[in-house]
Amino acid sequence: MEFYFPTEFGEQLAFVSAVITTLIGLVVMFAPGLTLRFCGLQPREGKVEGFAAVRSYGGMLFGFAASALLLAQPMVYLAFGAALAMSVFGRILSVMSDGGSSLRGILLLVVVSVLASLPIAYVFGLT
C-alpha cells in the first residue's frame, strides 16, 4: 500500500490543511501545558482535569485530520472543513460577546479560518 499524495492543486491545499492540523493536534495532545500557556490559561494546582480536556481536544484534532489524510475522500474533507469552520464561528462569537479580540485571539481566528477554507474550497471546486 502506497502513501497517497494528491495530484490536483485544490486537493493538495486540503491535504496541507490536514497535515498542519495533524501537527497542531499532536502538539496539543502531547504538550498540554505549553498549549495552555500559549492560550493564556493555567490549570489550578493539583487539578488534572484541565490537562485531560486539552489532551482530548488535541486527540480529536489529530484523529479527524489524520482520517482525512488517510481516507482522502471529498466528503471527509468536507466534514473536516466544516468542523474547523464551526471552530471559527466559535472564535467569532468569542470576539463579539466575550471581548476576545486580543492579538492572539485574532491570529488564531485567521489561522483556523485558512485551515477551514482550504478543504471546503477543494470540495466545492473553488481551487
mmCIF file of N, CA and C in Angstrom:
data_model
loop_
_atom_site.group_PDB
_atom_site.id
_atom_site.type_symbol
_atom_site.label_atom_id
_atom_site.label_comp_id
_atom_site.label_asym_id
_atom_site.label_seq_id
_atom_site.Cartn_x
_atom_site.Cartn_y
_atom_site.Cartn_z
ATOM 1 N N MET A 1 0.842 -1.181 0.000
ATOM 2 C CA MET A 1 0.000 0.000 0.000
ATOM 3 C C MET A 1 0.888 1.245 0.000
ATOM 4 N N GLU A 2 0.607 2.142 -0.898
ATOM 5 C CA GLU A 2 1.395 3.357 -1.025
ATOM 6 C C GLU A 2 0.735 4.512 -0.285
ATOM 7 N N PHE A 3 1.559 5.460 0.116
ATOM 8 C CA PHE A 3 1.027 6.689 0.700
ATOM 9 C C PHE A 3 0.512 7.559 -0.429
ATOM 10 N N TYR A 4 -0.712 8.039 -0.298
ATOM 11 C CA TYR A 4 -1.345 8.821 -1.351
ATOM 12 C C TYR A 4 -1.027 10.302 -1.173
ATOM 13 N N PHE A 5 -0.440 10.896 -2.202
ATOM 14 C CA PHE A 5 -0.277 12.346 -2.237
ATOM 15 C C PHE A 5 -1.081 12.855 -3.421
ATOM 16 N N PRO A 6 -1.967 13.819 -3.198
ATOM 17 C CA PRO A 6 -2.864 14.277 -4.263
ATOM 18 C C PRO A 6 -2.124 14.925 -5.427
ATOM 19 N N THR A 7 -2.750 14.830 -6.599
ATOM 20 C CA THR A 7 -2.166 15.426 -7.795
ATOM 21 C C THR A 7 -2.828 16.748 -8.159
ATOM 22 N N GLU A 8 -4.103 16.932 -7.791
ATOM 23 C CA GLU A 8 -4.797 18.187 -8.072
ATOM 24 C C GLU A 8 -4.375 19.253 -7.068
ATOM 25 N N PHE A 9 -4.279 20.498 -7.538
ATOM 26 C CA PHE A 9 -3.832 21.591 -6.671
ATOM 27 C C PHE A 9 -4.791 21.824 -5.511
ATOM 28 N N GLY A 10 -6.090 21.813 -5.776
ATOM 29 C CA GLY A 10 -7.068 22.035 -4.714
ATOM 30 C C GLY A 10 -7.004 20.969 -3.643
ATOM 31 N N GLU A 11 -6.848 19.725 -4.065
ATOM 32 C CA GLU A 11 -6.739 18.639 -3.090
ATOM 33 C C GLU A 11 -5.418 18.725 -2.326
ATOM 34 N N GLN A 12 -4.377 19.210 -2.990
ATOM 35 C CA GLN A 12 -3.107 19.398 -2.286
ATOM 36 C C GLN A 12 -3.258 20.433 -1.171
ATOM 37 N N LEU A 13 -4.019 21.506 -1.428
ATOM 38 C CA LEU A 13 -4.257 22.511 -0.383
ATOM 39 C C LEU A 13 -5.029 21.915 0.785
ATOM 40 N N ALA A 14 -6.057 21.108 0.476
ATOM 41 C CA ALA A 14 -6.815 20.442 1.539
ATOM 42 C C ALA A 14 -5.916 19.483 2.313
ATOM 43 N N PHE A 15 -5.040 18.795 1.607
ATOM 44 C CA PHE A 15 -4.086 17.871 2.213
ATOM 45 C C PHE A 15 -3.155 18.617 3.173
ATOM 46 N N VAL A 16 -2.628 19.757 2.724
ATOM 47 C CA VAL A 16 -1.731 20.560 3.563
ATOM 48 C C VAL A 16 -2.463 21.051 4.808
ATOM 49 N N SER A 17 -3.725 21.446 4.661
ATOM 50 C CA SER A 17 -4.518 21.866 5.817
ATOM 51 C C SER A 17 -4.638 20.725 6.827
ATOM 52 N N ALA A 18 -4.882 19.517 6.336
ATOM 53 C CA ALA A 18 -4.988 18.363 7.226
ATOM 54 C C ALA A 18 -3.651 18.031 7.881
ATOM 55 N N VAL A 19 -2.549 18.168 7.147
ATOM 56 C CA VAL A 19 -1.219 17.910 7.722
ATOM 57 C C VAL A 19 -0.923 18.906 8.841
ATOM 58 N N ILE A 20 -1.194 20.186 8.594
ATOM 59 C CA ILE A 20 -0.936 21.210 9.612
ATOM 60 C C ILE A 20 -1.808 20.970 10.841
ATOM 61 N N THR A 21 -3.073 20.616 10.618
ATOM 62 C CA THR A 21 -3.967 20.349 11.743
ATOM 63 C C THR A 21 -3.530 19.101 12.505
ATOM 64 N N THR A 22 -3.021 18.102 11.802
ATOM 65 C CA THR A 22 -2.491 16.908 12.472
ATOM 66 C C THR A 22 -1.323 17.281 13.380
ATOM 67 N N LEU A 23 -0.423 18.115 12.885
ATOM 68 C CA LEU A 23 0.723 18.546 13.702
ATOM 69 C C LEU A 23 0.272 19.372 14.908
ATOM 70 N N ILE A 24 -0.693 20.258 14.698
ATOM 71 C CA ILE A 24 -1.231 21.037 15.816
ATOM 72 C C ILE A 24 -1.862 20.106 16.847
ATOM 73 N N GLY A 25 -2.615 19.113 16.373
ATOM 74 C CA GLY A 25 -3.235 18.148 17.280
ATOM 75 C C GLY A 25 -2.215 17.388 18.095
ATOM 76 N N LEU A 26 -1.103 16.994 17.464
ATOM 77 C CA LEU A 26 -0.040 16.298 18.203
ATOM 78 C C LEU A 26 0.559 17.189 19.290
ATOM 79 N N VAL A 27 0.818 18.449 18.950
ATOM 80 C CA VAL A 27 1.375 19.372 19.946
ATOM 81 C C VAL A 27 0.397 19.558 21.103
ATOM 82 N N VAL A 28 -0.870 19.768 20.777
ATOM 83 C CA VAL A 28 -1.873 19.977 21.825
ATOM 84 C C VAL A 28 -2.006 18.733 22.700
ATOM 85 N N MET A 29 -1.964 17.547 22.081
ATOM 86 C CA MET A 29 -2.137 16.307 22.837
ATOM 87 C C MET A 29 -0.940 15.995 23.727
ATOM 88 N N PHE A 30 0.262 16.227 23.238
ATOM 89 C CA PHE A 30 1.449 15.839 23.994
ATOM 90 C C PHE A 30 2.096 16.976 24.773
ATOM 91 N N ALA A 31 1.665 18.205 24.585
ATOM 92 C CA ALA A 31 2.196 19.339 25.344
ATOM 93 C C ALA A 31 1.040 20.229 25.816
ATOM 94 N N PRO A 32 0.178 19.694 26.687
ATOM 95 C CA PRO A 32 -0.971 20.496 27.115
ATOM 96 C C PRO A 32 -0.575 21.725 27.933
ATOM 97 N N GLY A 33 0.502 21.632 28.698
ATOM 98 C CA GLY A 33 0.949 22.789 29.471
ATOM 99 C C GLY A 33 1.383 23.938 28.570
ATOM 100 N N LEU A 34 2.142 23.609 27.534
ATOM 101 C CA LEU A 34 2.571 24.607 26.562
ATOM 102 C C LEU A 34 1.357 25.219 25.851
ATOM 103 N N THR A 35 0.404 24.381 25.497
ATOM 104 C CA THR A 35 -0.807 24.854 24.832
ATOM 105 C C THR A 35 -1.602 25.793 25.734
ATOM 106 N N LEU A 36 -1.760 25.409 26.992
ATOM 107 C CA LEU A 36 -2.497 26.263 27.925
ATOM 108 C C LEU A 36 -1.793 27.599 28.127
ATOM 109 N N ARG A 37 -0.472 27.579 28.244
ATOM 110 C CA ARG A 37 0.276 28.835 28.403
ATOM 111 C C ARG A 37 0.131 29.714 27.167
ATOM 112 N N PHE A 38 0.178 29.093 25.981
ATOM 113 C CA PHE A 38 0.016 29.854 24.745
ATOM 114 C C PHE A 38 -1.358 30.533 24.694
ATOM 115 N N CYS A 39 -2.357 29.857 25.203
ATOM 116 C CA CYS A 39 -3.722 30.412 25.206
ATOM 117 C C CYS A 39 -3.971 31.347 26.384
ATOM 118 N N GLY A 40 -2.979 31.525 27.227
ATOM 119 C CA GLY A 40 -3.129 32.427 28.364
ATOM 120 C C GLY A 40 -3.896 31.806 29.514
ATOM 121 N N LEU A 41 -3.867 30.487 29.625
ATOM 122 C CA LEU A 41 -4.582 29.774 30.681
ATOM 123 C C LEU A 41 -3.589 28.995 31.524
ATOM 124 N N GLN A 42 -4.012 28.622 32.720
ATOM 125 C CA GLN A 42 -3.200 27.726 33.523
ATOM 126 C C GLN A 42 -4.120 26.941 34.448
ATOM 127 N N PRO A 43 -3.869 25.640 34.567
ATOM 128 C CA PRO A 43 -4.712 24.826 35.443
ATOM 129 C C PRO A 43 -4.421 25.122 36.908
ATOM 130 N N ARG A 44 -5.403 24.855 37.746
ATOM 131 C CA ARG A 44 -5.192 25.058 39.185
ATOM 132 C C ARG A 44 -4.287 23.973 39.733
ATOM 133 N N GLU A 45 -3.573 24.323 40.771
ATOM 134 C CA GLU A 45 -2.642 23.399 41.425
ATOM 135 C C GLU A 45 -3.383 22.145 41.894
ATOM 136 N N GLY A 46 -2.862 20.983 41.532
ATOM 137 C CA GLY A 46 -3.429 19.723 41.982
ATOM 138 C C GLY A 46 -4.611 19.230 41.170
ATOM 139 N N LYS A 47 -5.038 19.974 40.153
ATOM 140 C CA LYS A 47 -6.175 19.553 39.317
ATOM 141 C C LYS A 47 -5.653 19.138 37.950
ATOM 142 N N VAL A 48 -6.015 17.949 37.501
ATOM 143 C CA VAL A 48 -5.537 17.468 36.210
ATOM 144 C C VAL A 48 -6.632 17.490 35.143
ATOM 145 N N GLU A 49 -7.832 17.916 35.509
ATOM 146 C CA GLU A 49 -8.926 17.903 34.543
ATOM 147 C C GLU A 49 -8.650 18.829 33.354
ATOM 148 N N GLY A 50 -7.965 19.954 33.605
ATOM 149 C CA GLY A 50 -7.630 20.871 32.524
ATOM 150 C C GLY A 50 -6.712 20.224 31.504
ATOM 151 N N PHE A 51 -5.700 19.500 31.991
ATOM 152 C CA PHE A 51 -4.798 18.804 31.075
ATOM 153 C C PHE A 51 -5.546 17.722 30.298
ATOM 154 N N ALA A 52 -6.432 17.009 30.984
ATOM 155 C CA ALA A 52 -7.190 15.947 30.314
ATOM 156 C C ALA A 52 -8.074 16.518 29.213
ATOM 157 N N ALA A 53 -8.712 17.646 29.476
ATOM 158 C CA ALA A 53 -9.578 18.260 28.464
ATOM 159 C C ALA A 53 -8.766 18.722 27.259
ATOM 160 N N VAL A 54 -7.616 19.323 27.519
ATOM 161 C CA VAL A 54 -6.773 19.802 26.419
ATOM 162 C C VAL A 54 -6.225 18.623 25.623
ATOM 163 N N ARG A 55 -5.782 17.568 26.309
ATOM 164 C CA ARG A 55 -5.270 16.389 25.600
ATOM 165 C C ARG A 55 -6.352 15.748 24.737
ATOM 166 N N SER A 56 -7.577 15.672 25.247
ATOM 167 C CA SER A 56 -8.641 15.045 24.451
ATOM 168 C C SER A 56 -8.975 15.901 23.233
ATOM 169 N N TYR A 57 -8.924 17.231 23.372
ATOM 170 C CA TYR A 57 -9.136 18.111 22.225
ATOM 171 C C TYR A 57 -8.033 17.903 21.181
ATOM 172 N N GLY A 58 -6.800 17.779 21.641
ATOM 173 C CA GLY A 58 -5.692 17.516 20.724
ATOM 174 C C GLY A 58 -5.844 16.172 20.028
ATOM 175 N N GLY A 59 -6.318 15.174 20.773
ATOM 176 C CA GLY A 59 -6.557 13.865 20.174
ATOM 177 C C GLY A 59 -7.647 13.914 19.120
ATOM 178 N N MET A 60 -8.689 14.705 19.372
ATOM 179 C CA MET A 60 -9.755 14.852 18.394
ATOM 180 C C MET A 60 -9.234 15.545 17.133
ATOM 181 N N LEU A 61 -8.460 16.610 17.308
ATOM 182 C CA LEU A 61 -7.868 17.292 16.153
ATOM 183 C C LEU A 61 -6.978 16.341 15.353
ATOM 184 N N PHE A 62 -6.123 15.636 16.053
ATOM 185 C CA PHE A 62 -5.219 14.701 15.391
ATOM 186 C C PHE A 62 -5.991 13.605 14.669
ATOM 187 N N GLY A 63 -6.950 13.005 15.347
ATOM 188 C CA GLY A 63 -7.705 11.899 14.758
ATOM 189 C C GLY A 63 -8.506 12.307 13.538
ATOM 190 N N PHE A 64 -9.175 13.447 13.616
ATOM 191 C CA PHE A 64 -10.001 13.883 12.491
ATOM 192 C C PHE A 64 -9.124 14.257 11.300
ATOM 193 N N ALA A 65 -8.051 14.983 11.534
ATOM 194 C CA ALA A 65 -7.166 15.375 10.438
ATOM 195 C C ALA A 65 -6.445 14.164 9.849
ATOM 196 N N ALA A 66 -6.032 13.236 10.696
ATOM 197 C CA ALA A 66 -5.351 12.035 10.196
ATOM 198 C C ALA A 66 -6.305 11.172 9.379
ATOM 199 N N SER A 67 -7.557 11.087 9.788
ATOM 200 C CA SER A 67 -8.514 10.312 8.996
ATOM 201 C C SER A 67 -8.760 10.976 7.642
ATOM 202 N N ALA A 68 -8.768 12.308 7.602
ATOM 203 C CA ALA A 68 -8.904 12.999 6.316
ATOM 204 C C ALA A 68 -7.706 12.693 5.423
ATOM 205 N N LEU A 69 -6.520 12.613 6.014
ATOM 206 C CA LEU A 69 -5.322 12.284 5.233
ATOM 207 C C LEU A 69 -5.361 10.844 4.722
ATOM 208 N N LEU A 70 -5.767 9.932 5.577
ATOM 209 C CA LEU A 70 -5.739 8.521 5.208
ATOM 210 C C LEU A 70 -6.845 8.147 4.231
ATOM 211 N N LEU A 71 -8.034 8.727 4.402
ATOM 212 C CA LEU A 71 -9.150 8.373 3.527
ATOM 213 C C LEU A 71 -9.161 9.171 2.231
ATOM 214 N N ALA A 72 -8.748 10.435 2.291
ATOM 215 C CA ALA A 72 -8.623 11.303 1.112
ATOM 216 C C ALA A 72 -9.869 11.286 0.232
ATOM 217 N N GLN A 73 -11.035 11.426 0.867
ATOM 218 C CA GLN A 73 -12.307 11.473 0.147
ATOM 219 C C GLN A 73 -12.904 12.868 0.279
ATOM 220 N N PRO A 74 -13.562 13.357 -0.750
ATOM 221 C CA PRO A 74 -14.131 14.707 -0.673
ATOM 222 C C PRO A 74 -15.095 14.921 0.502
ATOM 223 N N MET A 75 -15.920 13.933 0.803
ATOM 224 C CA MET A 75 -16.876 14.117 1.906
ATOM 225 C C MET A 75 -16.173 14.155 3.262
ATOM 226 N N VAL A 76 -15.057 13.450 3.389
ATOM 227 C CA VAL A 76 -14.284 13.514 4.629
ATOM 228 C C VAL A 76 -13.639 14.887 4.753
ATOM 229 N N TYR A 77 -13.111 15.403 3.631
ATOM 230 C CA TYR A 77 -12.555 16.757 3.642
ATOM 231 C C TYR A 77 -13.643 17.788 3.952
ATOM 232 N N LEU A 78 -14.863 17.562 3.457
ATOM 233 C CA LEU A 78 -15.960 18.482 3.751
ATOM 234 C C LEU A 78 -16.288 18.478 5.243
ATOM 235 N N ALA A 79 -16.372 17.288 5.835
ATOM 236 C CA ALA A 79 -16.643 17.197 7.275
ATOM 237 C C ALA A 79 -15.518 17.839 8.082
ATOM 238 N N PHE A 80 -14.294 17.615 7.661
ATOM 239 C CA PHE A 80 -13.130 18.195 8.331
ATOM 240 C C PHE A 80 -13.175 19.718 8.254
ATOM 241 N N GLY A 81 -13.415 20.249 7.058
ATOM 242 C CA GLY A 81 -13.508 21.700 6.884
ATOM 243 C C GLY A 81 -14.686 22.298 7.639
ATOM 244 N N ALA A 82 -15.816 21.596 7.656
ATOM 245 C CA ALA A 82 -16.989 22.101 8.378
ATOM 246 C C ALA A 82 -16.735 22.145 9.885
ATOM 247 N N ALA A 83 -16.037 21.149 10.411
ATOM 248 C CA ALA A 83 -15.714 21.152 11.838
ATOM 249 C C ALA A 83 -14.796 22.327 12.184
ATOM 250 N N LEU A 84 -13.809 22.567 11.342
ATOM 251 C CA LEU A 84 -12.936 23.717 11.575
ATOM 252 C C LEU A 84 -13.702 25.033 11.406
ATOM 253 N N ALA A 85 -14.639 25.076 10.455
ATOM 254 C CA ALA A 85 -15.446 26.286 10.263
ATOM 255 C C ALA A 85 -16.304 26.572 11.488
ATOM 256 N N MET A 86 -16.800 25.546 12.148
ATOM 257 C CA MET A 86 -17.573 25.768 13.373
ATOM 258 C C MET A 86 -16.671 26.283 14.490
ATOM 259 N N SER A 87 -15.420 25.875 14.475
ATOM 260 C CA SER A 87 -14.458 26.418 15.420
ATOM 261 C C SER A 87 -14.236 27.908 15.153
ATOM 262 N N VAL A 88 -14.186 28.281 13.881
ATOM 263 C CA VAL A 88 -14.064 29.692 13.505
ATOM 264 C C VAL A 88 -15.288 30.464 14.001
ATOM 265 N N PHE A 89 -16.461 29.874 13.832
ATOM 266 C CA PHE A 89 -17.691 30.520 14.299
ATOM 267 C C PHE A 89 -17.632 30.747 15.817
ATOM 268 N N GLY A 90 -17.129 29.764 16.551
ATOM 269 C CA GLY A 90 -16.976 29.924 17.995
ATOM 270 C C GLY A 90 -16.021 31.045 18.354
ATOM 271 N N ARG A 91 -14.939 31.166 17.599
ATOM 272 C CA ARG A 91 -13.993 32.269 17.845
ATOM 273 C C ARG A 91 -14.618 33.614 17.528
ATOM 274 N N ILE A 92 -15.418 33.686 16.472
ATOM 275 C CA ILE A 92 -16.104 34.939 16.141
ATOM 276 C C ILE A 92 -17.086 35.307 17.243
ATOM 277 N N LEU A 93 -17.806 34.328 17.760
ATOM 278 C CA LEU A 93 -18.711 34.584 18.891
ATOM 279 C C LEU A 93 -17.941 35.106 20.097
ATOM 280 N N SER A 94 -16.760 34.539 20.330
ATOM 281 C CA SER A 94 -15.936 34.991 21.445
ATOM 282 C C SER A 94 -15.491 36.440 21.264
ATOM 283 N N VAL A 95 -15.111 36.794 20.045
ATOM 284 C CA VAL A 95 -14.692 38.174 19.775
ATOM 285 C C VAL A 95 -15.860 39.124 19.992
ATOM 286 N N MET A 96 -17.052 38.722 19.547
ATOM 287 C CA MET A 96 -18.217 39.602 19.635
ATOM 288 C C MET A 96 -18.790 39.701 21.048
ATOM 289 N N SER A 97 -18.810 38.611 21.791
ATOM 290 C CA SER A 97 -19.521 38.640 23.068
ATOM 291 C C SER A 97 -18.624 38.599 24.298
ATOM 292 N N ASP A 98 -17.425 38.019 24.187
ATOM 293 C CA ASP A 98 -16.554 37.870 25.351
ATOM 294 C C ASP A 98 -15.428 38.875 25.386
ATOM 295 N N GLY A 99 -15.323 39.703 24.387
ATOM 296 C CA GLY A 99 -14.203 40.628 24.322
ATOM 297 C C GLY A 99 -12.901 39.922 24.009
ATOM 298 N N GLY A 100 -12.973 38.825 23.253
ATOM 299 C CA GLY A 100 -11.779 38.047 22.935
ATOM 300 C C GLY A 100 -11.041 38.563 21.722
ATOM 301 N N SER A 101 -10.946 39.874 21.597
ATOM 302 C CA SER A 101 -10.294 40.439 20.409
ATOM 303 C C SER A 101 -8.835 40.801 20.678
ATOM 304 N N SER A 102 -8.150 39.937 21.414
ATOM 305 C CA SER A 102 -6.720 40.159 21.636
ATOM 306 C C SER A 102 -5.960 39.794 20.368
ATOM 307 N N LEU A 103 -4.725 40.184 20.300
ATOM 308 C CA LEU A 103 -3.894 39.858 19.139
ATOM 309 C C LEU A 103 -3.803 38.350 18.958
ATOM 310 N N ARG A 104 -3.629 37.619 20.034
ATOM 311 C CA ARG A 104 -3.541 36.159 19.983
ATOM 312 C C ARG A 104 -4.847 35.563 19.465
ATOM 313 N N GLY A 105 -5.974 36.077 19.944
ATOM 314 C CA GLY A 105 -7.267 35.570 19.504
ATOM 315 C C GLY A 105 -7.525 35.823 18.028
ATOM 316 N N ILE A 106 -7.170 37.010 17.565
ATOM 317 C CA ILE A 106 -7.352 37.335 16.148
ATOM 318 C C ILE A 106 -6.419 36.493 15.285
ATOM 319 N N LEU A 107 -5.176 36.287 15.720
ATOM 320 C CA LEU A 107 -4.236 35.458 14.980
ATOM 321 C C LEU A 107 -4.754 34.029 14.858
ATOM 322 N N LEU A 108 -5.249 33.467 15.960
ATOM 323 C CA LEU A 108 -5.794 32.110 15.912
ATOM 324 C C LEU A 108 -7.038 32.046 15.033
ATOM 325 N N LEU A 109 -7.841 33.091 15.046
ATOM 326 C CA LEU A 109 -9.018 33.158 14.178
ATOM 327 C C LEU A 109 -8.607 33.107 12.708
ATOM 328 N N VAL A 110 -7.584 33.841 12.344
ATOM 329 C CA VAL A 110 -7.107 33.855 10.954
ATOM 330 C C VAL A 110 -6.530 32.487 10.568
ATOM 331 N N VAL A 111 -5.724 31.902 11.443
ATOM 332 C CA VAL A 111 -5.106 30.607 11.141
ATOM 333 C C VAL A 111 -6.176 29.534 10.944
ATOM 334 N N VAL A 112 -7.132 29.457 11.858
ATOM 335 C CA VAL A 112 -8.177 28.435 11.744
ATOM 336 C C VAL A 112 -9.073 28.720 10.540
ATOM 337 N N SER A 113 -9.295 29.984 10.216
ATOM 338 C CA SER A 113 -10.095 30.321 9.030
ATOM 339 C C SER A 113 -9.424 29.804 7.757
ATOM 340 N N VAL A 114 -8.123 29.986 7.662
ATOM 341 C CA VAL A 114 -7.398 29.488 6.496
ATOM 342 C C VAL A 114 -7.431 27.966 6.455
ATOM 343 N N LEU A 115 -7.190 27.327 7.599
ATOM 344 C CA LEU A 115 -7.209 25.864 7.645
ATOM 345 C C LEU A 115 -8.586 25.315 7.279
ATOM 346 N N ALA A 116 -9.655 26.012 7.656
ATOM 347 C CA ALA A 116 -11.012 25.563 7.339
ATOM 348 C C ALA A 116 -11.362 25.811 5.883
ATOM 349 N N SER A 117 -10.897 26.922 5.334
ATOM 350 C CA SER A 117 -11.300 27.273 3.975
ATOM 351 C C SER A 117 -10.661 26.386 2.910
ATOM 352 N N LEU A 118 -9.485 25.852 3.156
ATOM 353 C CA LEU A 118 -8.794 25.056 2.136
ATOM 354 C C LEU A 118 -9.546 23.762 1.774
ATOM 355 N N PRO A 119 -9.937 22.929 2.746
ATOM 356 C CA PRO A 119 -10.681 21.723 2.347
ATOM 357 C C PRO A 119 -12.068 22.039 1.809
ATOM 358 N N ILE A 120 -12.721 23.076 2.334
ATOM 359 C CA ILE A 120 -14.050 23.441 1.826
ATOM 360 C C ILE A 120 -13.943 23.946 0.393
ATOM 361 N N ALA A 121 -12.940 24.741 0.098
ATOM 362 C CA ALA A 121 -12.748 25.235 -1.264
ATOM 363 C C ALA A 121 -12.486 24.087 -2.231
ATOM 364 N N TYR A 122 -11.734 23.087 -1.791
ATOM 365 C CA TYR A 122 -11.475 21.934 -2.653
ATOM 366 C C TYR A 122 -12.772 21.179 -2.956
ATOM 367 N N VAL A 123 -13.562 20.913 -1.933
ATOM 368 C CA VAL A 123 -14.778 20.130 -2.115
ATOM 369 C C VAL A 123 -15.754 20.828 -3.054
ATOM 370 N N PHE A 124 -15.869 22.139 -2.937
ATOM 371 C CA PHE A 124 -16.813 22.868 -3.775
ATOM 372 C C PHE A 124 -16.198 23.361 -5.088
ATOM 373 N N GLY A 125 -14.976 22.925 -5.385
ATOM 374 C CA GLY A 125 -14.347 23.228 -6.663
ATOM 375 C C GLY A 125 -13.901 24.663 -6.836
ATOM 376 N N LEU A 126 -13.580 25.338 -5.750
ATOM 377 C CA LEU A 126 -13.167 26.733 -5.833
ATOM 378 C C LEU A 126 -11.669 26.911 -6.035
ATOM 379 N N THR A 127 -10.927 25.818 -6.019
ATOM 380 C CA THR A 127 -9.479 25.915 -6.230
ATOM 381 C C THR A 127 -9.051 25.126 -7.439
#
